[in-house]
XYZ file of C-alpha atoms in Angstrom:
350
model
C 5.163 13.306 35.617
C 2.845 11.024 33.552
C 1.545 7.716 34.835
C 3.889 5.862 32.314
C 6.913 7.736 33.644
C 5.984 7.055 37.145
C 5.523 3.394 36.570
C 8.917 3.303 34.562
C 10.648 5.017 37.597
C 9.133 2.551 40.080
C 10.186 -0.407 38.040
C 13.837 0.710 37.749
C 13.889 1.275 41.484
C 12.352 -2.255 42.269
C 13.980 -4.482 39.497
C 17.516 -5.565 39.977
C 19.619 -5.033 36.939
C 16.851 -2.975 35.268
C 18.227 -0.637 32.645
C 16.510 2.021 30.464
C 17.218 0.489 27.027
C 17.076 3.084 24.280
C 14.392 2.782 21.625
C 14.917 2.906 17.973
C 13.308 5.857 16.404
C 12.181 5.749 12.608
C 10.969 8.932 10.836
C 8.283 8.043 8.407
C 6.692 10.383 5.860
C 3.464 9.857 3.881
C 3.070 11.644 0.558
C -0.539 12.855 0.273
C -0.756 14.179 -3.397
C -2.474 13.636 -6.711
C -1.172 11.797 -9.708
C -0.604 13.688 -12.865
C -2.994 11.762 -14.898
C -2.060 10.490 -18.406
C 1.444 11.730 -17.857
C 3.638 9.034 -16.044
C 6.857 10.884 -16.565
C 5.453 13.966 -14.781
C 3.877 11.796 -12.115
C 7.431 10.371 -11.298
C 9.045 13.648 -11.517
C 6.441 15.042 -8.915
C 7.127 11.941 -6.805
C 10.895 12.665 -6.679
C 10.215 16.192 -5.421
C 8.186 14.931 -2.595
C 10.686 12.317 -1.903
C 13.405 14.842 -1.751
C 11.352 17.208 0.452
C 10.736 14.268 2.907
C 14.277 13.211 2.950
C 15.360 16.812 3.657
C 13.193 16.676 6.809
C 14.897 13.479 7.958
C 12.464 10.781 6.687
C 13.856 7.262 6.505
C 10.752 5.885 5.113
C 8.386 7.377 2.450
C 4.994 5.952 1.604
C 2.948 6.889 -1.383
C -0.904 6.305 -2.081
C -2.661 3.632 -3.945
C -2.060 3.688 -7.743
C -0.025 7.059 -7.422
C 1.825 6.048 -10.638
C -0.842 5.498 -13.379
C -3.589 6.927 -11.268
C -6.465 5.819 -9.275
C -9.298 5.888 -11.842
C -11.858 7.556 -9.593
C -14.929 8.371 -11.465
C -14.047 6.570 -14.573
C -16.633 4.256 -15.970
C -14.865 2.912 -19.014
C -18.132 2.713 -20.835
C -19.011 -0.380 -18.793
C -22.594 -1.640 -18.479
C -24.041 -5.088 -18.480
C -24.109 -6.379 -22.106
C -22.653 -3.050 -23.250
C -19.423 -2.613 -25.347
C -18.495 0.933 -25.679
C -15.793 2.292 -28.106
C -15.075 5.392 -26.017
C -14.656 3.187 -23.000
C -12.301 1.021 -24.744
C -10.115 4.029 -25.774
C -10.297 5.309 -22.229
C -8.765 1.968 -21.009
C -6.080 2.150 -23.923
C -5.031 5.547 -22.302
C -5.131 4.163 -18.773
C -3.059 1.098 -19.827
C -0.549 3.446 -21.475
C 0.145 5.229 -18.102
C 0.828 1.923 -16.183
C 4.259 0.690 -15.898
C 6.147 -2.643 -16.303
C 7.755 -4.145 -13.229
C 10.656 -4.262 -13.318
C 11.344 -1.792 -15.937
C 12.708 1.694 -16.555
C 10.314 3.584 -14.217
C 11.139 1.050 -11.342
C 14.821 1.935 -12.101
C 14.106 5.709 -11.795
C 12.280 5.187 -8.424
C 15.181 2.933 -7.116
C 17.645 5.682 -7.989
C 15.310 8.306 -6.114
C 15.309 6.109 -2.959
C 19.249 5.656 -3.274
C 19.811 9.414 -3.960
C 17.696 10.389 -0.927
C 18.834 7.440 1.229
C 15.195 6.396 2.121
C 13.169 3.188 2.006
C 10.182 3.796 -0.355
C 6.736 2.242 -0.810
C 5.242 3.341 -4.046
C 1.678 2.766 -5.274
C 1.593 2.054 -8.863
C -0.560 0.561 -11.780
C 1.485 -2.283 -13.031
C 0.915 -3.883 -16.532
C 1.768 -7.381 -17.353
C 0.836 -7.663 -20.990
C -2.591 -6.241 -21.262
C -3.678 -6.900 -17.755
C -3.300 -4.226 -15.023
C -2.492 -4.896 -11.385
C -2.773 -2.574 -8.474
C 0.742 -2.866 -6.965
C 2.759 -1.690 -4.186
C 6.499 -1.442 -4.888
C 9.325 -1.663 -2.288
C 12.898 -0.149 -2.512
C 15.727 -0.021 -0.137
C 17.702 3.064 0.765
C 20.647 1.582 -1.190
C 18.487 1.913 -4.350
C 17.601 -1.790 -4.659
C 14.113 -2.807 -5.883
C 12.860 -5.252 -3.082
C 9.835 -6.551 -4.693
C 6.084 -5.934 -4.982
C 2.616 -6.859 -3.575
C -0.272 -7.070 -5.996
C -3.706 -6.290 -4.674
C -5.412 -9.749 -4.141
C -8.928 -8.385 -4.345
C -10.012 -5.319 -6.316
C -13.150 -3.671 -5.054
C -16.457 -3.014 -6.993
C -15.866 -1.818 -10.652
C -12.094 -2.220 -10.136
C -12.630 -5.917 -10.857
C -13.524 -4.895 -14.504
C -10.186 -3.343 -15.153
C -7.633 -4.905 -12.700
C -6.405 -8.382 -12.352
C -6.081 -10.258 -9.119
C -2.778 -10.747 -7.186
C -1.911 -14.254 -5.641
C -0.210 -15.461 -2.613
C 3.158 -15.243 -4.185
C 3.411 -11.442 -3.760
C 2.361 -10.944 0.060
C 5.850 -10.038 1.228
C 7.187 -8.787 4.441
C 10.695 -7.381 4.202
C 13.019 -7.533 7.042
C 14.876 -4.088 6.745
C 16.972 -2.145 9.186
C 14.016 0.150 9.949
C 11.823 -2.723 10.766
C 9.648 -5.393 9.126
C 8.010 -3.659 6.138
C 4.951 -4.757 4.161
C 1.512 -3.565 2.748
C -2.010 -4.215 2.149
C -3.898 -2.145 -0.429
C -7.186 -0.157 0.242
C -10.024 -2.651 1.179
C -7.659 -5.564 1.358
C -7.246 -4.101 4.909
C -10.833 -5.271 5.560
C -9.858 -8.936 4.893
C -8.938 -10.490 8.343
C -7.009 -13.493 6.785
C -4.917 -11.311 4.691
C -4.065 -9.026 7.718
C -3.211 -12.329 9.700
C -0.902 -13.465 7.009
C 1.084 -10.187 7.522
C 0.945 -10.430 11.165
C 2.260 -13.977 10.828
C 5.310 -12.609 8.912
C 6.035 -10.311 11.831
C 4.958 -6.962 10.074
C 5.979 -3.834 12.041
C 5.757 -1.074 9.558
C 2.340 -1.620 8.070
C 1.725 0.474 4.845
C -1.845 0.871 3.764
C -2.092 2.767 0.499
C -5.644 3.509 -0.133
C -8.300 5.474 -2.197
C -10.691 5.552 0.805
C -10.657 8.981 2.479
C -13.738 8.262 4.645
C -13.967 8.892 8.410
C -14.910 5.145 8.656
C -11.472 4.260 7.232
C -9.860 5.972 10.144
C -11.523 3.507 12.428
C -10.254 0.558 10.431
C -6.574 1.927 10.591
C -6.809 2.333 14.392
C -8.078 -1.147 14.723
C -5.274 -2.650 12.657
C -2.588 -0.826 14.519
C -4.058 -2.212 17.893
C -4.770 -5.592 16.385
C -1.260 -6.086 14.766
C 0.681 -4.305 17.386
C 2.273 -2.314 14.459
C 2.716 1.060 13.089
C 0.196 1.757 10.488
C 0.747 4.397 7.721
C -2.329 4.989 5.624
C -1.666 7.125 2.383
C -4.496 8.454 0.249
C -4.311 10.911 -2.680
C -5.706 14.346 -2.338
C -7.224 15.312 -5.781
C -9.396 18.085 -7.183
C -11.638 17.871 -10.060
C -9.031 19.825 -12.218
C -6.506 17.133 -11.589
C -8.420 14.582 -13.745
C -8.732 14.595 -17.527
C -11.850 16.160 -18.881
C -14.370 13.498 -19.771
C -18.231 13.632 -19.937
C -18.580 10.071 -18.516
C -16.592 10.515 -15.354
C -18.814 10.459 -12.068
C -17.518 12.375 -9.093
C -19.987 12.114 -6.311
C -18.143 10.688 -3.470
C -17.566 13.717 -1.399
C -19.122 16.858 -3.159
C -21.669 17.422 -5.897
C -19.812 20.742 -6.854
C -18.974 20.811 -10.481
C -16.382 23.483 -10.442
C -12.688 22.671 -10.960
C -11.576 23.259 -7.418
C -14.151 20.742 -6.012
C -12.303 18.048 -3.919
C -12.986 14.655 -5.289
C -10.421 12.577 -3.224
C -10.072 14.239 0.225
C -6.990 12.612 1.577
C -7.092 11.571 5.272
C -3.488 10.217 5.398
C -2.601 9.156 8.867
C 0.145 7.494 10.954
C -0.964 5.404 14.055
C 1.213 3.779 16.661
C 0.713 0.114 17.937
C -0.745 1.687 21.153
C -3.437 3.325 19.259
C -2.147 6.901 19.329
C -2.551 8.985 16.285
C 0.997 10.404 15.521
C 0.326 12.539 12.521
C -2.771 13.395 10.494
C -5.323 12.880 9.429
C -5.112 15.740 6.761
C -8.212 16.247 4.795
C -7.142 19.876 3.461
C -4.433 19.701 0.796
C -1.529 17.899 -0.765
C 1.101 17.403 1.898
C 3.578 15.363 3.692
C 2.325 13.696 6.807
C 5.280 12.935 9.002
C 5.905 11.244 12.471
C 8.805 9.643 14.526
C 8.013 6.077 15.258
C 9.397 4.805 18.519
C 9.838 1.182 17.780
C 9.846 0.080 21.311
C 6.142 0.694 21.287
C 5.841 -2.521 19.414
C 7.011 -4.513 22.482
C 4.903 -2.465 24.702
C 1.798 -3.022 22.801
C 2.545 -6.785 22.563
C 2.913 -7.336 26.400
C -0.859 -7.585 26.377
C -1.826 -8.676 22.961
C 0.193 -10.464 20.322
C -2.324 -11.717 17.797
C -0.108 -14.563 16.266
C 1.677 -15.172 19.478
C 0.520 -15.502 23.105
C -2.957 -14.325 22.291
C -3.532 -16.932 19.560
C -5.118 -20.302 19.789
C -3.589 -22.437 16.917
C -5.116 -25.619 18.499
C -8.499 -24.177 17.422
C -7.796 -21.611 14.644
C -5.228 -22.032 12.022
C -4.622 -20.109 8.668
C -3.156 -21.806 5.699
C -1.680 -19.346 3.021
C -0.801 -20.523 -0.565
C 2.196 -18.711 -1.679
C 2.391 -20.487 -5.088
C 2.345 -18.287 -8.178
C -0.663 -18.949 -10.244
C -0.016 -18.926 -13.985
C -2.775 -19.546 -16.568
C -0.234 -21.184 -18.922
C 2.718 -23.258 -17.926
C 5.230 -24.430 -20.678
C 7.353 -27.525 -20.186
C 10.540 -27.560 -22.348
C 11.485 -30.610 -24.373
C 14.474 -31.365 -22.384
C 12.546 -31.429 -19.073
C 9.828 -33.602 -20.730
C 12.458 -35.913 -22.195
C 14.191 -36.377 -18.826
C 10.884 -37.107 -17.256
C 10.094 -39.772 -19.981
C 13.520 -41.425 -19.322
C 12.584 -42.300 -15.801
C 11.528 -45.862 -15.123
C 7.744 -46.417 -15.118
C 5.922 -48.443 -12.499
C 4.100 -51.405 -13.774
């Protein structure tokens, strides 16, 4: 008998009215797979196959990597250099923009139907286009096929800032679902303590971390977040080989291997599921496209927060306080004539 089991047995024997309350179990699956680059319909078709496979194994929540739809542009340089304007780079961006999706839109409707058909909650990483600006976005769907909303990455990393826009505080949601409170932070947003704290403040329990970082150091970050937030962390990263990317002389693949052959791994995965108690429940997988699946005992959240609740009994709001601006920031605001007329009709102070 384990120490935990012995403690539980002793507690039952010594505590009047103690009952062994059943915990809720949620089965979650991460899809570790590559985008079909420059072909969004085939990417969505591939996603549907993985969703169906996960659902057939009992998954209730399915999580995809960062920028799965549209593709994470690993190695792309878009002809960018300081003071350089490159025609080939502009055309590369044109193709990349064409692979992104409008939210909401027909592709979002397709994903919603996949969630409904397979009766799963779904978090999908996608490149969203709003006019001609791209956003790295996490999309959320219910098992009834309803599009719940989105989170736009608030801080692109490094060269991402040249091709992606910045999200604002209006899209940092946590959804209260029958499975638990569901939200996401994308890639190195997870290194931003205040963003994490905003999610903790909304009570996140199922913390999705779609990413393009397959490093061993990333695993340490995910472990820390699970312990810090007292939540389940599901980190999803693509597994890609050089052959998965379009041929382009300007692409630079040096992250993991210098090999130039088509089977060389350029995004090594590392998807992992970690409990609030710091236990690795599934993964990390650095070997292939796959599903990474685990059963989440939601009772572990309360067990973890007995000793540490970062925005509860282990906080000091009298000393430290976070203010989050959830207003949508628009570059242009139009005021209709009717509204302006109504404003002008109000009495003015002398």
